[in-house]
Short mmCIF file of C-alpha atoms in Angstrom, two decimals:
data_model
loop_
_atom_site.label_atom_id
_atom_site.label_comp_id
_atom_site.label_asym_id
_atom_site.label_seq_id
_atom_site.Cartn_x
_atom_site.Cartn_y
_atom_site.Cartn_z
CA MET T 1 13.00 -4.44 -38.38
CA ASN T 2 9.97 -3.26 -36.35
CA THR T 3 9.48 -5.59 -33.36
CA THR T 4 6.97 -3.46 -31.43
CA VAL T 5 3.66 -4.98 -30.38
CA GLU T 6 0.48 -2.97 -29.84
CA VAL T 7 -0.93 -3.43 -26.31
CA PRO T 8 -3.93 -2.04 -24.42
CA ARG T 9 -3.74 1.45 -22.99
CA GLY T 10 -2.15 1.41 -19.53
CA LEU T 11 -0.84 -2.14 -20.15
CA ALA T 12 -4.18 -3.46 -18.84
CA GLY T 13 -4.09 -7.25 -18.73
CA VAL T 14 -0.61 -7.49 -20.28
CA VAL T 15 1.63 -10.11 -18.67
CA VAL T 16 5.11 -8.58 -18.37
CA THR T 17 6.92 -11.16 -16.25
CA GLU T 18 6.52 -14.24 -14.08
CA THR T 19 6.29 -14.12 -10.28
CA GLN T 20 6.10 -16.58 -7.42
CA LEU T 21 4.93 -13.95 -4.94
CA GLY T 22 1.19 -13.95 -5.57
CA ASP T 23 -1.60 -12.93 -7.89
CA VAL T 24 -5.03 -11.31 -8.11
CA ARG T 25 -7.88 -13.24 -9.72
CA GLY T 26 -10.27 -10.37 -10.28
CA ARG T 27 -13.23 -12.26 -11.70
CA GLU T 28 -13.22 -14.59 -8.69
CA GLY T 29 -12.67 -11.88 -6.07
CA PHE T 30 -9.58 -13.67 -4.78
CA TYR T 31 -5.93 -12.79 -4.24
CA HIS T 32 -3.09 -14.69 -2.65
CA TYR T 33 0.45 -14.43 -1.30
CA ARG T 34 2.36 -17.35 -2.74
CA GLN T 35 0.04 -20.35 -2.26
CA TYR T 36 -2.10 -18.93 0.54
CA SER T 37 -5.23 -16.79 0.52
CA ALA T 38 -4.19 -13.32 1.65
CA VAL T 39 -7.44 -12.87 3.54
CA GLU T 40 -6.97 -16.18 5.38
CA LEU T 41 -3.43 -15.12 6.30
CA ALA T 42 -4.77 -11.84 7.68
CA ALA T 43 -7.33 -13.74 9.73
CA SER T 44 -4.95 -16.29 11.21
CA ARG T 45 -1.36 -15.03 11.15
CA GLY T 46 0.72 -12.09 12.34
CA PHE T 47 2.44 -9.53 10.14
CA GLU T 48 5.92 -10.94 10.73
CA ASP T 49 4.75 -14.40 9.62
CA VAL T 50 3.56 -13.04 6.26
CA TRP T 51 6.72 -10.97 5.89
CA HIS T 52 8.69 -14.20 6.36
CA LEU T 53 6.53 -15.85 3.71
CA MET T 54 7.12 -13.09 1.17
CA PHE T 55 10.87 -12.87 1.73
CA ARG T 56 11.79 -16.49 2.42
CA GLY T 57 9.11 -18.46 0.66
CA THR T 58 7.55 -20.19 3.66
CA LEU T 59 5.57 -19.36 6.76
CA PRO T 60 7.47 -19.87 10.03
CA ALA T 61 7.24 -23.56 10.81
CA ASP T 62 6.97 -23.10 14.56
CA ALA T 63 7.14 -20.57 17.37
CA ALA T 64 10.92 -20.74 17.46
CA GLU T 65 11.29 -19.79 13.81
CA ARG T 66 8.75 -17.01 14.24
CA ALA T 67 10.63 -15.66 17.28
CA ALA T 68 13.97 -15.85 15.46
CA PHE T 69 12.66 -13.78 12.55
CA ALA T 70 11.08 -11.22 14.88
CA ALA T 71 14.36 -10.94 16.78
CA GLU T 72 16.23 -10.41 13.51
CA ILE T 73 14.10 -7.51 12.30
CA ALA T 74 13.25 -5.72 15.57
CA PRO T 75 16.70 -4.08 16.07
CA LEU T 76 16.54 -2.77 12.49
CA ARG T 77 13.73 -0.41 13.50
CA ARG T 78 16.24 2.00 15.03
CA LEU T 79 17.55 4.70 12.72
CA PRO T 80 21.18 5.70 12.17
CA ALA T 81 22.14 8.87 14.05
CA GLU T 82 22.65 10.81 10.79
CA VAL T 83 19.08 10.07 9.73
CA ARG T 84 17.56 10.92 13.13
CA GLU T 85 19.38 14.25 13.16
CA ALA T 86 18.08 15.16 9.70
CA LEU T 87 14.41 14.39 10.41
CA PRO T 88 13.39 17.67 12.14
CA ALA T 89 14.53 19.77 9.17
CA LEU T 90 12.96 17.30 6.77
CA ALA T 91 9.64 17.41 8.64
CA ARG T 92 9.64 21.21 8.46
CA ALA T 93 10.46 21.19 4.76
CA THR T 94 7.64 18.75 3.96
CA ALA T 95 5.09 20.13 6.43
CA LEU T 96 2.54 20.89 3.71
CA ALA T 97 3.18 17.76 1.67
CA GLY T 98 3.06 15.31 4.60
CA PRO T 99 4.97 12.24 5.85
CA LEU T 100 4.88 10.33 2.56
CA ALA T 101 6.77 13.12 0.80
CA GLY T 102 9.25 13.25 3.66
CA LEU T 103 9.66 9.49 3.52
CA ARG T 104 10.98 9.63 -0.04
CA THR T 105 13.90 11.80 1.05
CA ALA T 106 14.39 10.05 4.40
CA LEU T 107 14.56 6.63 2.79
CA SER T 108 17.13 7.83 0.27
CA LEU T 109 19.20 9.20 3.14
CA LEU T 110 18.84 5.93 5.07
CA GLY T 111 20.07 3.98 2.06
CA ALA T 112 23.09 6.23 1.70
CA CYS T 113 23.94 6.09 5.41
CA ALA T 114 23.50 2.31 5.52
CA GLY T 115 25.71 1.83 2.50
CA PHE T 116 23.07 0.33 0.21
CA ARG T 117 24.68 -0.56 -3.11
CA PRO T 118 23.10 -1.36 -6.49
CA VAL T 119 21.34 -4.71 -6.37
CA TYR T 120 23.12 -5.54 -9.62
CA ASP T 121 26.41 -5.63 -7.72
CA LEU T 122 25.16 -7.66 -4.75
CA GLY T 123 24.45 -11.28 -4.01
CA PRO T 124 21.04 -12.50 -2.80
CA GLU T 125 21.92 -12.42 0.91
CA ARG T 126 23.07 -8.78 0.91
CA ARG T 127 20.09 -7.70 -1.20
CA ALA T 128 17.76 -9.35 1.31
CA ALA T 129 19.60 -7.74 4.24
CA ASP T 130 19.21 -4.28 2.69
CA ALA T 131 15.52 -4.95 2.03
CA LEU T 132 14.94 -6.08 5.63
CA ALA T 133 16.63 -2.94 6.94
CA ALA T 134 14.57 -0.66 4.71
CA CYS T 135 11.27 -2.35 5.57
CA ALA T 136 11.94 -2.26 9.30
CA ALA T 137 12.87 1.44 9.21
CA VAL T 138 9.87 2.70 7.22
CA PRO T 139 7.39 2.74 10.17
CA THR T 140 9.98 4.53 12.32
CA LEU T 141 10.55 7.16 9.64
CA LEU T 142 6.84 7.69 8.99
CA THR T 143 5.83 8.07 12.62
CA ALA T 144 8.80 10.30 13.43
CA LEU T 145 8.02 12.62 10.52
CA HIS T 146 4.38 12.78 11.52
CA ARG T 147 5.09 13.55 15.18
CA LEU T 148 7.70 16.17 14.31
CA GLY T 149 5.17 17.76 12.00
CA GLN T 150 2.77 17.98 14.95
CA GLY T 151 5.39 19.60 17.18
CA LEU T 152 6.00 16.36 19.12
CA GLU T 153 9.17 14.41 19.74
CA PRO T 154 9.55 11.09 17.90
CA VAL T 155 8.97 7.94 19.92
CA GLU T 156 11.76 5.39 19.82
CA PRO T 157 10.72 1.92 18.60
CA ARG T 158 10.30 -0.96 21.00
CA GLU T 159 11.77 -4.35 20.15
CA ASP T 160 9.30 -6.23 22.36
CA LEU T 161 6.22 -5.20 20.37
CA PRO T 162 5.05 -6.79 17.13
CA TYR T 163 5.21 -4.75 13.91
CA ALA T 164 1.68 -3.29 13.99
CA ALA T 165 1.61 -2.62 17.75
CA ASN T 166 5.01 -0.94 17.55
CA TYR T 167 3.79 1.23 14.68
CA LEU T 168 0.83 2.45 16.72
CA TYR T 169 3.06 2.93 19.76
CA MET T 170 5.50 5.10 17.81
CA LEU T 171 2.58 7.06 16.35
CA THR T 172 0.78 7.82 19.61
CA GLY T 173 3.38 7.33 22.34
CA GLU T 174 1.09 4.88 24.11
CA GLU T 175 0.99 1.09 23.99
CA PRO T 176 -2.07 0.31 21.90
CA ASP T 177 -5.19 -1.54 22.88
CA PRO T 178 -4.72 -5.16 21.66
CA VAL T 179 -8.02 -5.19 19.75
CA ARG T 180 -7.11 -2.09 17.79
CA ALA T 181 -3.56 -3.27 17.24
CA ARG T 182 -4.88 -6.53 15.82
CA ALA T 183 -7.34 -4.69 13.55
CA VAL T 184 -4.52 -2.56 12.15
CA GLU T 185 -2.33 -5.66 11.79
CA GLN T 186 -5.01 -7.40 9.75
CA TYR T 187 -5.30 -4.33 7.52
CA LEU T 188 -1.52 -4.22 7.09
CA ILE T 189 -1.38 -7.92 6.17
CA SER T 190 -4.18 -7.49 3.64
CA THR T 191 -2.28 -4.74 1.82
CA ILE T 192 1.25 -6.20 1.70
CA ASP T 193 0.93 -7.10 -1.96
CA HIS T 194 -1.69 -6.96 -4.68
CA GLY T 195 -0.44 -8.04 -8.07
CA PHE T 196 1.32 -5.73 -10.50
CA ASN T 197 -0.22 -2.47 -9.34
CA ALA T 198 1.38 0.83 -10.35
CA SER T 199 3.78 1.13 -7.41
CA THR T 200 4.89 -2.51 -7.51
CA PHE T 201 5.53 -2.28 -11.24
CA THR T 202 7.48 0.95 -10.67
CA ALA T 203 9.64 -0.76 -8.05
CA ARG T 204 10.37 -3.62 -10.43
CA VAL T 205 11.20 -1.31 -13.33
CA ILE T 206 13.76 0.49 -11.17
CA ALA T 207 15.10 -2.82 -9.84
CA SER T 208 15.56 -3.99 -13.43
CA THR T 209 18.12 -1.20 -13.89
CA GLY T 210 20.15 -2.66 -11.03
CA ALA T 211 19.58 0.32 -8.70
CA ASP T 212 19.82 0.02 -4.92
CA ILE T 213 16.91 -0.97 -2.67
CA ALA T 214 16.29 2.59 -1.45
CA ALA T 215 16.06 3.92 -5.01
CA CYS T 216 13.56 1.22 -5.94
CA LEU T 217 11.41 1.90 -2.88
CA THR T 218 11.54 5.66 -3.32
CA GLY T 219 10.12 5.30 -6.82
CA ALA T 220 7.38 3.02 -5.54
CA ILE T 221 6.44 5.53 -2.85
CA GLY T 222 6.19 8.22 -5.50
CA ALA T 223 3.73 6.06 -7.45
CA LEU T 224 1.75 5.27 -4.29
CA SER T 225 1.37 8.97 -3.46
CA GLY T 226 -0.94 9.50 -6.44
CA PRO T 227 -4.62 9.82 -5.40
CA LEU T 228 -5.67 7.19 -7.94
CA HIS T 229 -3.45 4.63 -6.21
CA GLY T 230 -2.87 4.92 -2.46
CA GLY T 231 -4.60 8.15 -1.58
CA ALA T 232 -8.19 6.96 -1.39
CA PRO T 233 -8.79 5.80 2.25
CA SER T 234 -9.00 9.33 3.63
CA ARG T 235 -10.91 10.50 0.54
CA ALA T 236 -13.49 7.76 1.09
CA LEU T 237 -14.04 9.08 4.62
CA ASP T 238 -14.25 12.60 3.22
CA THR T 239 -17.12 11.29 1.08
CA LEU T 240 -18.93 10.03 4.18
CA ASP T 241 -18.40 13.42 5.81
CA ALA T 242 -19.70 15.25 2.75
CA ILE T 243 -22.86 13.12 2.64
CA GLY T 244 -23.40 13.71 6.33
CA THR T 245 -26.72 11.98 7.00
CA ALA T 246 -28.61 8.94 5.74
CA GLU T 247 -31.31 10.99 3.99
CA ARG T 248 -28.68 12.77 1.91
CA ILE T 249 -27.10 9.58 0.53
CA ASP T 250 -29.41 9.10 -2.45
CA PRO T 251 -29.44 12.69 -3.81
CA TRP T 252 -25.71 13.21 -3.13
CA ILE T 253 -24.65 10.01 -4.90
CA ARG T 254 -27.04 10.43 -7.81
CA GLU T 255 -25.77 13.93 -8.48
CA ARG T 256 -22.15 12.75 -8.57
CA VAL T 257 -22.80 9.68 -10.69
CA LEU T 258 -24.86 11.61 -13.25
CA ALA T 259 -22.11 14.25 -13.40
CA GLY T 260 -19.59 11.50 -14.19
CA ASP T 261 -17.67 11.98 -10.93
CA ARG T 262 -15.83 9.09 -9.35
CA ILE T 263 -17.19 7.86 -6.00
CA MET T 264 -14.04 7.30 -3.94
CA GLY T 265 -13.92 3.86 -2.34
CA PHE T 266 -15.97 2.18 -5.08
CA GLY T 267 -14.81 0.22 -8.10
CA HIS T 268 -11.48 -1.44 -8.84
CA PRO T 269 -9.50 -1.86 -12.07
CA VAL T 270 -9.07 -5.61 -11.49
CA TYR T 271 -11.99 -6.93 -9.45
CA ARG T 272 -15.26 -7.66 -11.22
CA THR T 273 -16.85 -8.79 -7.99
CA GLU T 274 -16.57 -7.69 -4.37
CA ASP T 275 -13.04 -6.82 -3.25
CA PRO T 276 -12.16 -9.53 -0.68
CA ARG T 277 -10.16 -6.98 1.32
CA SER T 278 -13.25 -4.81 1.64
CA ARG T 279 -15.31 -7.78 2.85
CA MET T 280 -12.74 -8.57 5.53
CA LEU T 281 -12.41 -4.95 6.68
CA ARG T 282 -16.21 -4.57 6.79
CA ASP T 283 -16.33 -7.47 9.22
CA ILE T 284 -13.56 -5.88 11.33
CA ALA T 285 -15.44 -2.56 11.36
CA ARG T 286 -18.68 -4.27 12.38
CA GLY T 287 -16.79 -5.80 15.28
CA PHE T 288 -16.23 -2.28 16.60
CA GLY T 289 -19.77 -1.14 15.79
CA GLY T 290 -21.05 2.39 16.30
CA PRO T 291 -22.61 5.20 14.24
CA LEU T 292 -19.74 5.53 11.76
CA VAL T 293 -19.89 1.83 10.88
CA ASP T 294 -23.67 1.84 10.57
CA PHE T 295 -23.53 4.88 8.30
CA ALA T 296 -20.75 3.39 6.13
CA VAL T 297 -22.73 0.15 5.69
CA GLU T 298 -25.82 2.12 4.67
CA VAL T 299 -23.83 4.26 2.23
CA GLU T 300 -22.38 1.10 0.70
CA ARG T 301 -25.85 -0.43 0.30
CA GLN T 302 -27.35 2.64 -1.33
CA VAL T 303 -24.37 3.41 -3.55
CA GLU T 304 -24.34 -0.13 -4.95
CA SER T 305 -28.09 0.09 -5.57
CA ILE T 306 -27.81 3.46 -7.33
CA LEU T 307 -24.82 2.34 -9.41
CA ALA T 308 -26.71 -0.81 -10.45
CA GLU T 309 -29.63 1.39 -11.56
CA LEU T 310 -27.64 4.08 -13.36
CA LYS T 311 -24.83 1.88 -14.70
CA PRO T 312 -26.54 -1.45 -15.42
CA GLY T 313 -24.34 -4.37 -16.34
CA ARG T 314 -21.33 -3.05 -14.44
CA GLU T 315 -20.14 -4.69 -11.21
CA LEU T 316 -19.20 -1.80 -8.90
CA HIS T 317 -18.55 -2.58 -5.26
CA THR T 318 -16.55 -1.11 -2.40
CA ASN T 319 -12.80 -1.51 -2.70
CA VAL T 320 -10.24 -1.82 0.07
CA GLU T 321 -10.03 1.94 0.65
CA PHE T 322 -13.68 2.35 1.73
CA TYR T 323 -13.61 0.24 4.90
CA ALA T 324 -9.87 0.74 5.42
CA GLY T 325 -10.64 4.36 6.17
CA VAL T 326 -13.39 3.38 8.58
CA VAL T 327 -11.19 0.87 10.44
CA MET T 328 -8.24 3.26 10.72
CA GLU T 329 -10.51 6.03 11.96
CA LEU T 330 -11.93 3.71 14.61
CA CYS T 331 -8.39 2.74 15.65
CA GLY T 332 -7.43 6.37 16.20
CA LEU T 333 -5.13 6.98 13.23
CA PRO T 334 -5.17 10.55 11.89
CA ARG T 335 -6.38 10.77 8.31
CA GLU T 336 -3.14 12.19 7.03
CA MET T 337 -1.53 8.90 8.11
CA PHE T 338 -3.91 6.59 6.24
CA THR T 339 -1.86 6.36 3.05
CA PRO T 340 1.46 6.28 4.96
CA THR T 341 0.05 3.34 6.94
CA PHE T 342 -0.74 1.59 3.65
CA CYS T 343 2.90 2.26 2.71
CA ALA T 344 4.13 0.70 5.97
CA ALA T 345 2.61 -2.57 4.78
CA ARG T 346 3.21 -2.38 1.04
CA VAL T 347 6.94 -1.76 1.53
CA VAL T 348 7.26 -5.48 2.32
CA GLY T 349 5.51 -6.45 -0.91
CA TRP T 350 7.55 -3.97 -2.92
CA SER T 351 10.76 -5.31 -1.43
CA ALA T 352 9.84 -8.92 -2.17
CA ASN T 353 9.17 -7.91 -5.77
CA ILE T 354 12.46 -6.01 -5.94
CA LEU T 355 14.36 -9.07 -4.72
CA GLU T 356 12.59 -11.27 -7.26
CA GLN T 357 13.30 -8.80 -10.07
CA ALA T 358 16.94 -8.41 -9.04
CA ALA T 359 17.47 -12.10 -9.79
CA ASP T 360 16.76 -11.30 -13.47
CA SER T 361 19.27 -8.89 -15.03
CA LYS T 362 17.04 -8.05 -18.03
CA ILE T 363 16.16 -4.34 -18.00
CA ILE T 364 12.49 -3.45 -18.52
CA ARG T 365 12.45 -1.23 -21.62
CA PRO T 366 9.08 -0.92 -23.40
CA ALA T 367 8.39 1.24 -26.43
CA ALA T 368 5.98 4.10 -27.14
CA ARG T 369 4.12 4.93 -30.36
CA TYR T 370 5.06 8.41 -31.61
CA THR T 371 2.02 10.54 -32.56
CA GLY T 372 3.58 14.01 -33.00
CA PRO T 373 4.27 15.99 -36.20
CA THR T 374 5.76 13.92 -39.03
CA PRO T 375 9.57 13.94 -38.93
CA PRO T 376 12.01 14.89 -40.28
CA GLN T 377 11.16 18.50 -40.91
CA PRO T 378 13.69 21.29 -41.53
CA VAL T 379 14.73 23.20 -38.44
CA PRO T 380 13.51 26.82 -38.91
CA SER T 381 16.05 29.62 -38.73
CA LEU T 382 15.68 32.45 -36.23
CA GLY T 383 14.28 35.72 -37.58
#
C-alpha cells in the first residue's frame, strides 16, 4: 500500500512536528521564544536568561535564580585537557576552512572525552547536562581555534563574565567595552532560535535516531556552514565593499538584479515583511553611528526601491544578516568569525530542539520520489 504524500519542494510550509520552543510568523514579521517576543527578550534580558527559558521553560524568576544558572554553566566553559591538547593540530589542519570546520571535529572530540552517550539511552536530566556542557564549550572552542589560526595562544574563559562578554574576551584577550558587549549579546539572543530552519531540522533528524548530543550538534553545524544558511553576514559586508560609494549603489544593484543574482542580506524564505531581527540590529547600528552605518542605511533604502521597481509585488527587505554584519564589524569581530558567532548563539536553540526531540522516540524517516530510469532492467554483461 502506497502511503506517501506529495509535499512542496524543500518541505516549504510543511508541519513535521509540534514544538513548545517558539515559532516564526512570517506574514506578521514576528518570532518568539516560547511565549515571549524574541526581540523584546533581546532588548530587556541577558543571554543566560534566555538560555534558561529555552532549556527550562521559564525565565529566571529573580536575581538569585539567574545567578544560580550562571554559576552552573560558567565552569563548563573550560575544556578537558585532551581537547585543549588537540586544538593546535586541529587549527593547523583546518586553517583554510576556518573555525567552523574545526568546531565540527572539536565538538565530536569533546563529546567523546566527556562521555556523551546516545540520548536514546539517557534520562532527561543527563541529556540536559550534556547539552549544557556542549553549549558552554562552543565559544571556548571557536575562539581558541580562531586564535591558534592567527598564531596566538588561546585565552582561558573567565567565570565572572557573562556569556557574550566572555566570548569577546576569549576572542580578543581584552575585557570588552560594555556597550559593544551588550550589542553582541543582543545579536546572540536574537539568533538563538528561528523556527525549523535547515540546521535546526538537521539537529532534530539526528536526535530522532537517538544519537548523542555532540553528533546532533555536529550535523547542525554542517548545515549552518552552507552559504545559503549561516554564511551571509560577511557576504553582506562584502557587498557593501563591492559597491564602495553611494553613487555606485544604483548601477551596481540594477546590474545584479537584472542578471538574476542574489543580493546577499536581502530577502528571507519565511518573512513577507521586514525581518524583526534586522529592524532591531539597524537600531543598534545607528546607536554606534558612523560612515559604515550611514552607507548601509542608504544601500538598504536604494536596494528596496530598486527591487520594488524591478520585482513589483514582491516584499523584499533586509534580513538579519545585513545589519548583523554591520554590528559585528563595529564591535571589532573579524569577518571570518561572523558565522561562528552566529553558531555560538544558535547552539542553544539547537540543543533545546534536540532535548525536545529526544523526548519522542519516533525516528524521522521521510520518503523520496524516484525519477530515474524505469526498473527493473536486466544487468548488462561485461564485454
